[in-house]
Amino acid sequence: MPAMASPPGPPPCPFCEIIAGRLESSPVYEDDQVVAFLDINPVTRGHLLVVPRAHAARLSALDPGTGASLFAVAHRIALALYAADLPCEGVNLFLADGEAAGQEVDHVHLHVIPRVTGDGFRIEASGQQPGRPELDATAGQIRIALAADIG
Ligand code: 5GP
Ligand code: ZN
């Protein structure tokens, strides 16, 4: 039998495929706005992703109320990780928005990563040492953008 041709267009979003039940996952939570399932390449055991049901590639496209739900569910799951029978002495919440920030899957997702001392997971960065004038100028630029957003 000849091989089936792939449908034209970009590959489907893997997280939408999981939500639709067309791609397997190991789920831990779902409600009407948000689902959570284990990351397929966990950096530690229990590493999972909290994902809005409605596709939004970037934070700029995410409904703010859904964003709040995303954090609320991640908060709840973090507490469950401490209580679960898994190694968990600490938790990282991590969200990469945009390619420059390391986003690989273009469907907003919040990583919840259980941590233990010496687990080897590191984010490499060296802190800069700007003076107070630069800190104040930067804060001013962000305040202007926030004020414009609030109106
Ligand atoms: P990002 O770099 O975009 O913040 O992280 C994307 C995450 O999605 C990675 O940790 C990767 O392992 C995970 N991932 C990519 N494809 C799949 C998939 O099909 N299923 C699951 N469960 N996780 C995936
Ligand atoms: Zn999607």
PDB file of C-alpha atoms and ligand atoms in Angstrom:
ATOM      1  CA  MET A   1       0.000   0.000   0.000  1.00  0.00           C
ATOM      2  CA  PRO A   2       1.459   3.452  -0.865  1.00  0.00           C
ATOM      3  CA  ALA A   3       2.427   5.710   2.067  1.00  0.00           C
ATOM      4  CA  MET A   4      -0.217   8.295   3.042  1.00  0.00           C
ATOM      5  CA  ALA A   5       0.725  11.835   1.975  1.00  0.00           C
ATOM      6  CA  SER A   6       1.026  14.343   4.852  1.00  0.00           C
ATOM      7  CA  PRO A   7      -1.593  17.078   4.828  1.00  0.00           C
ATOM      8  CA  PRO A   8      -0.358  20.393   3.398  1.00  0.00           C
ATOM      9  CA  GLY A   9       0.520  23.280   5.700  1.00  0.00           C
ATOM     10  CA  PRO A  10       2.512  23.604   8.921  1.00  0.00           C
ATOM     11  CA  PRO A  11       2.695  20.674  11.351  1.00  0.00           C
ATOM     12  CA  PRO A  12      -0.111  20.678  13.921  1.00  0.00           C
ATOM     13  CA  CYS A  13       0.520  22.181  17.352  1.00  0.00           C
ATOM     14  CA  PRO A  14       1.537  19.261  19.609  1.00  0.00           C
ATOM     15  CA  PHE A  15      -0.235  20.693  22.656  1.00  0.00           C
ATOM     16  CA  CYS A  16      -3.488  21.204  20.713  1.00  0.00           C
ATOM     17  CA  GLU A  17      -3.112  17.601  19.523  1.00  0.00           C
ATOM     18  CA  ILE A  18      -2.734  16.422  23.145  1.00  0.00           C
ATOM     19  CA  ILE A  19      -5.761  18.476  24.243  1.00  0.00           C
ATOM     20  CA  ALA A  20      -7.805  17.026  21.372  1.00  0.00           C
ATOM     21  CA  GLY A  21      -6.749  13.495  22.393  1.00  0.00           C
ATOM     22  CA  ARG A  22      -4.953  12.808  19.107  1.00  0.00           C
ATOM     23  CA  LEU A  23      -1.487  12.662  20.724  1.00  0.00           C
ATOM     24  CA  GLU A  24      -0.767  10.651  23.829  1.00  0.00           C
ATOM     25  CA  SER A  25       0.222  12.283  27.099  1.00  0.00           C
ATOM     26  CA  SER A  26       0.429  11.532  30.805  1.00  0.00           C
ATOM     27  CA  PRO A  27      -2.184  13.897  32.245  1.00  0.00           C
ATOM     28  CA  VAL A  28      -2.326  15.097  35.855  1.00  0.00           C
ATOM     29  CA  TYR A  29      -5.029  17.784  35.762  1.00  0.00           C
ATOM     30  CA  GLU A  30      -7.743  19.332  33.598  1.00  0.00           C
ATOM     31  CA  ASP A  31     -10.489  21.893  33.919  1.00  0.00           C
ATOM     32  CA  ASP A  32     -12.432  24.002  31.423  1.00  0.00           C
ATOM     33  CA  GLN A  33      -9.521  26.415  30.817  1.00  0.00           C
ATOM     34  CA  VAL A  34      -6.308  24.547  31.553  1.00  0.00           C
ATOM     35  CA  VAL A  35      -4.706  21.103  31.261  1.00  0.00           C
ATOM     36  CA  ALA A  36      -1.483  19.777  32.798  1.00  0.00           C
ATOM     37  CA  PHE A  37       0.570  16.784  31.688  1.00  0.00           C
ATOM     38  CA  LEU A  38       4.098  15.474  32.112  1.00  0.00           C
ATOM     39  CA  ASP A  39       6.818  16.919  29.889  1.00  0.00           C
ATOM     40  CA  ILE A  40       8.002  14.300  27.395  1.00  0.00           C
ATOM     41  CA  ASN A  41      11.658  15.206  28.102  1.00  0.00           C
ATOM     42  CA  PRO A  42      11.617  15.986  31.823  1.00  0.00           C
ATOM     43  CA  VAL A  43      14.614  17.802  33.297  1.00  0.00           C
ATOM     44  CA  THR A  44      13.697  16.178  36.626  1.00  0.00           C
ATOM     45  CA  ARG A  45      11.188  13.468  37.520  1.00  0.00           C
ATOM     46  CA  GLY A  46       7.703  15.006  37.718  1.00  0.00           C
ATOM     47  CA  HIS A  47       8.494  17.965  35.389  1.00  0.00           C
ATOM     48  CA  LEU A  48       5.182  18.972  33.877  1.00  0.00           C
ATOM     49  CA  LEU A  49       3.546  21.589  31.725  1.00  0.00           C
ATOM     50  CA  VAL A  50       0.436  23.634  32.464  1.00  0.00           C
ATOM     51  CA  VAL A  51      -1.217  24.613  29.185  1.00  0.00           C
ATOM     52  CA  PRO A  52      -4.285  26.684  28.241  1.00  0.00           C
ATOM     53  CA  ARG A  53      -6.892  24.702  26.284  1.00  0.00           C
ATOM     54  CA  ALA A  54      -7.314  27.562  23.797  1.00  0.00           C
ATOM     55  CA  HIS A  55      -4.338  27.849  21.477  1.00  0.00           C
ATOM     56  CA  ALA A  56      -2.286  31.018  22.078  1.00  0.00           C
ATOM     57  CA  ALA A  57       1.218  31.064  20.637  1.00  0.00           C
ATOM     58  CA  ARG A  58       2.461  33.923  22.842  1.00  0.00           C
ATOM     59  CA  LEU A  59       1.522  35.739  26.048  1.00  0.00           C
ATOM     60  CA  SER A  60       0.356  38.620  23.836  1.00  0.00           C
ATOM     61  CA  ALA A  61      -2.411  36.337  22.502  1.00  0.00           C
ATOM     62  CA  LEU A  62      -3.333  34.792  25.862  1.00  0.00           C
ATOM     63  CA  ASP A  63      -6.519  35.889  27.611  1.00  0.00           C
ATOM     64  CA  PRO A  64      -5.369  37.465  30.933  1.00  0.00           C
ATOM     65  CA  GLY A  65      -7.950  35.504  32.924  1.00  0.00           C
ATOM     66  CA  THR A  66      -6.642  32.270  31.428  1.00  0.00           C
ATOM     67  CA  GLY A  67      -3.108  33.398  32.327  1.00  0.00           C
ATOM     68  CA  ALA A  68      -4.247  33.824  35.934  1.00  0.00           C
ATOM     69  CA  SER A  69      -5.755  30.308  35.841  1.00  0.00           C
ATOM     70  CA  LEU A  70      -2.485  28.974  34.454  1.00  0.00           C
ATOM     71  CA  PHE A  71      -0.607  30.310  37.470  1.00  0.00           C
ATOM     72  CA  ALA A  72      -3.277  29.206  39.941  1.00  0.00           C
ATOM     73  CA  VAL A  73      -3.114  25.630  38.606  1.00  0.00           C
ATOM     74  CA  ALA A  74       0.712  25.651  38.590  1.00  0.00           C
ATOM     75  CA  HIS A  75       0.635  26.879  42.206  1.00  0.00           C
ATOM     76  CA  ARG A  76      -1.703  24.042  43.179  1.00  0.00           C
ATOM     77  CA  ILE A  77       0.384  21.443  41.333  1.00  0.00           C
ATOM     78  CA  ALA A  78       3.588  22.739  42.951  1.00  0.00           C
ATOM     79  CA  LEU A  79       2.050  22.088  46.366  1.00  0.00           C
ATOM     80  CA  ALA A  80       0.938  18.636  45.180  1.00  0.00           C
ATOM     81  CA  LEU A  81       4.511  17.868  44.116  1.00  0.00           C
ATOM     82  CA  TYR A  82       5.730  18.528  47.659  1.00  0.00           C
ATOM     83  CA  ALA A  83       3.030  16.191  48.983  1.00  0.00           C
ATOM     84  CA  ALA A  84       3.477  13.473  46.342  1.00  0.00           C
ATOM     85  CA  ASP A  85       5.696  10.460  46.864  1.00  0.00           C
ATOM     86  CA  LEU A  86       8.369  11.959  44.587  1.00  0.00           C
ATOM     87  CA  PRO A  87      11.689  13.667  45.291  1.00  0.00           C
ATOM     88  CA  CYS A  88      10.813  17.363  45.689  1.00  0.00           C
ATOM     89  CA  GLU A  89      12.633  19.833  47.935  1.00  0.00           C
ATOM     90  CA  GLY A  90      11.894  22.890  45.794  1.00  0.00           C
ATOM     91  CA  VAL A  91      10.000  23.901  42.657  1.00  0.00           C
ATOM     92  CA  ASN A  92      10.761  26.136  39.679  1.00  0.00           C
ATOM     93  CA  LEU A  93       8.010  27.734  37.606  1.00  0.00           C
ATOM     94  CA  PHE A  94       9.335  28.703  34.194  1.00  0.00           C
ATOM     95  CA  LEU A  95       7.700  30.210  31.122  1.00  0.00           C
ATOM     96  CA  ALA A  96       9.563  30.960  27.889  1.00  0.00           C
ATOM     97  CA  ASP A  97       7.746  33.588  25.787  1.00  0.00           C
ATOM     98  CA  GLY A  98       9.278  33.943  22.336  1.00  0.00           C
ATOM     99  CA  GLU A  99      12.134  32.302  20.524  1.00  0.00           C
ATOM    100  CA  ALA A 100      14.690  34.636  22.125  1.00  0.00           C
ATOM    101  CA  ALA A 101      13.508  33.415  25.525  1.00  0.00           C
ATOM    102  CA  GLY A 102      13.919  29.775  24.495  1.00  0.00           C
ATOM    103  CA  GLN A 103      10.304  28.974  23.559  1.00  0.00           C
ATOM    104  CA  GLU A 104      10.253  25.880  21.382  1.00  0.00           C
ATOM    105  CA  VAL A 105       6.556  24.988  21.310  1.00  0.00           C
ATOM    106  CA  ASP A 106       4.378  27.863  20.054  1.00  0.00           C
ATOM    107  CA  HIS A 107       1.515  27.247  22.477  1.00  0.00           C
ATOM    108  CA  VAL A 108       1.894  29.061  25.817  1.00  0.00           C
ATOM    109  CA  HIS A 109       2.934  26.699  28.595  1.00  0.00           C
ATOM    110  CA  LEU A 110       4.153  27.050  32.154  1.00  0.00           C
ATOM    111  CA  HIS A 111       6.774  24.539  33.257  1.00  0.00           C
ATOM    112  CA  VAL A 112       6.497  23.191  36.819  1.00  0.00           C
ATOM    113  CA  ILE A 113       9.790  21.563  37.749  1.00  0.00           C
ATOM    114  CA  PRO A 114      10.369  19.686  41.002  1.00  0.00           C
ATOM    115  CA  ARG A 115      13.875  20.268  42.336  1.00  0.00           C
ATOM    116  CA  VAL A 116      16.239  18.515  44.724  1.00  0.00           C
ATOM    117  CA  THR A 117      19.663  19.690  45.804  1.00  0.00           C
ATOM    118  CA  GLY A 118      22.267  18.582  43.295  1.00  0.00           C
ATOM    119  CA  ASP A 119      19.786  17.564  40.582  1.00  0.00           C
ATOM    120  CA  GLY A 120      21.995  19.231  37.972  1.00  0.00           C
ATOM    121  CA  PHE A 121      19.342  21.559  36.515  1.00  0.00           C
ATOM    122  CA  ARG A 122      20.849  25.030  35.990  1.00  0.00           C
ATOM    123  CA  ILE A 123      19.906  28.223  34.222  1.00  0.00           C
ATOM    124  CA  GLU A 124      23.211  29.893  33.359  1.00  0.00           C
ATOM    125  CA  ALA A 125      23.185  33.667  33.680  1.00  0.00           C
ATOM    126  CA  SER A 126      25.474  36.254  35.209  1.00  0.00           C
ATOM    127  CA  GLY A 127      23.842  39.245  36.908  1.00  0.00           C
ATOM    128  CA  GLN A 128      24.868  42.690  35.669  1.00  0.00           C
ATOM    129  CA  GLN A 129      25.556  45.555  38.074  1.00  0.00           C
ATOM    130  CA  PRO A 130      23.798  48.657  36.771  1.00  0.00           C
ATOM    131  CA  GLY A 131      23.911  51.790  38.934  1.00  0.00           C
ATOM    132  CA  ARG A 132      20.769  53.294  40.499  1.00  0.00           C
ATOM    133  CA  PRO A 133      20.342  55.854  37.662  1.00  0.00           C
ATOM    134  CA  GLU A 134      20.131  53.083  35.093  1.00  0.00           C
ATOM    135  CA  LEU A 135      17.782  51.029  37.296  1.00  0.00           C
ATOM    136  CA  ASP A 136      15.536  54.084  37.762  1.00  0.00           C
ATOM    137  CA  ALA A 137      15.567  54.897  34.029  1.00  0.00           C
ATOM    138  CA  THR A 138      14.636  51.318  33.167  1.00  0.00           C
ATOM    139  CA  ALA A 139      11.860  51.294  35.775  1.00  0.00           C
ATOM    140  CA  GLY A 140      10.548  54.546  34.238  1.00  0.00           C
ATOM    141  CA  GLN A 141      10.414  53.026  30.754  1.00  0.00           C
ATOM    142  CA  ILE A 142       8.423  50.056  32.036  1.00  0.00           C
ATOM    143  CA  ARG A 143       6.068  52.326  34.046  1.00  0.00           C
ATOM    144  CA  ILE A 144       5.337  54.317  30.866  1.00  0.00           C
ATOM    145  CA  ALA A 145       4.474  51.125  28.962  1.00  0.00           C
ATOM    146  CA  LEU A 146       2.290  49.894  31.835  1.00  0.00           C
ATOM    147  CA  ALA A 147       0.452  53.202  32.096  1.00  0.00           C
ATOM    148  CA  ALA A 148      -0.228  53.152  28.330  1.00  0.00           C
ATOM    149  CA  ASP A 149      -1.539  49.590  28.665  1.00  0.00           C
ATOM    150  CA  ILE A 150      -3.824  50.458  31.589  1.00  0.00           C
ATOM    151  CA  GLY A 151      -4.977  53.632  29.788  1.00  0.00           C
TER     152      GLY A 151
HETATM  153  P1  5GP B   1       9.815  25.398  25.757  1.00  0.00           P
HETATM  154  O1  5GP B   1      11.272  25.384  25.413  1.00  0.00           O
HETATM  155  O2  5GP B   1       8.966  25.788  24.575  1.00  0.00           O
HETATM  156  O3  5GP B   1       9.527  26.227  26.992  1.00  0.00           O
HETATM  157  O4  5GP B   1       9.461  23.919  26.176  1.00  0.00           O
HETATM  158  C1  5GP B   1       8.745  23.029  25.382  1.00  0.00           C
HETATM  159  C2  5GP B   1       8.636  21.758  26.189  1.00  0.00           C
HETATM  160  O5  5GP B   1       7.665  20.941  25.580  1.00  0.00           O
HETATM  161  C3  5GP B   1       9.943  20.947  26.247  1.00  0.00           C
HETATM  162  O6  5GP B   1      10.315  20.759  27.611  1.00  0.00           O
HETATM  163  C4  5GP B   1       9.584  19.642  25.555  1.00  0.00           C
HETATM  164  O7  5GP B   1      10.180  18.512  26.153  1.00  0.00           O
HETATM  165  C5  5GP B   1       8.073  19.600  25.679  1.00  0.00           C
HETATM  166  N1  5GP B   1       7.405  18.895  24.597  1.00  0.00           N
HETATM  167  C6  5GP B   1       7.584  19.080  23.265  1.00  0.00           C
HETATM  168  N2  5GP B   1       6.761  18.275  22.555  1.00  0.00           N
HETATM  169  C7  5GP B   1       6.040  17.577  23.469  1.00  0.00           C
HETATM  170  C8  5GP B   1       5.019  16.581  23.352  1.00  0.00           C
HETATM  171  O8  5GP B   1       4.615  16.167  22.262  1.00  0.00           O
HETATM  172  N3  5GP B   1       4.503  16.088  24.520  1.00  0.00           N
HETATM  173  C9  5GP B   1       4.927  16.538  25.743  1.00  0.00           C
HETATM  174  N4  5GP B   1       4.363  15.973  26.812  1.00  0.00           N
HETATM  175  N5  5GP B   1       5.885  17.461  25.883  1.00  0.00           N
HETATM  176  C10 5GP B   1       6.444  17.972  24.761  1.00  0.00           C
HETATM  177 ZN    ZN B   2      -1.799  24.748  20.252  1.00  0.00          ZN
END
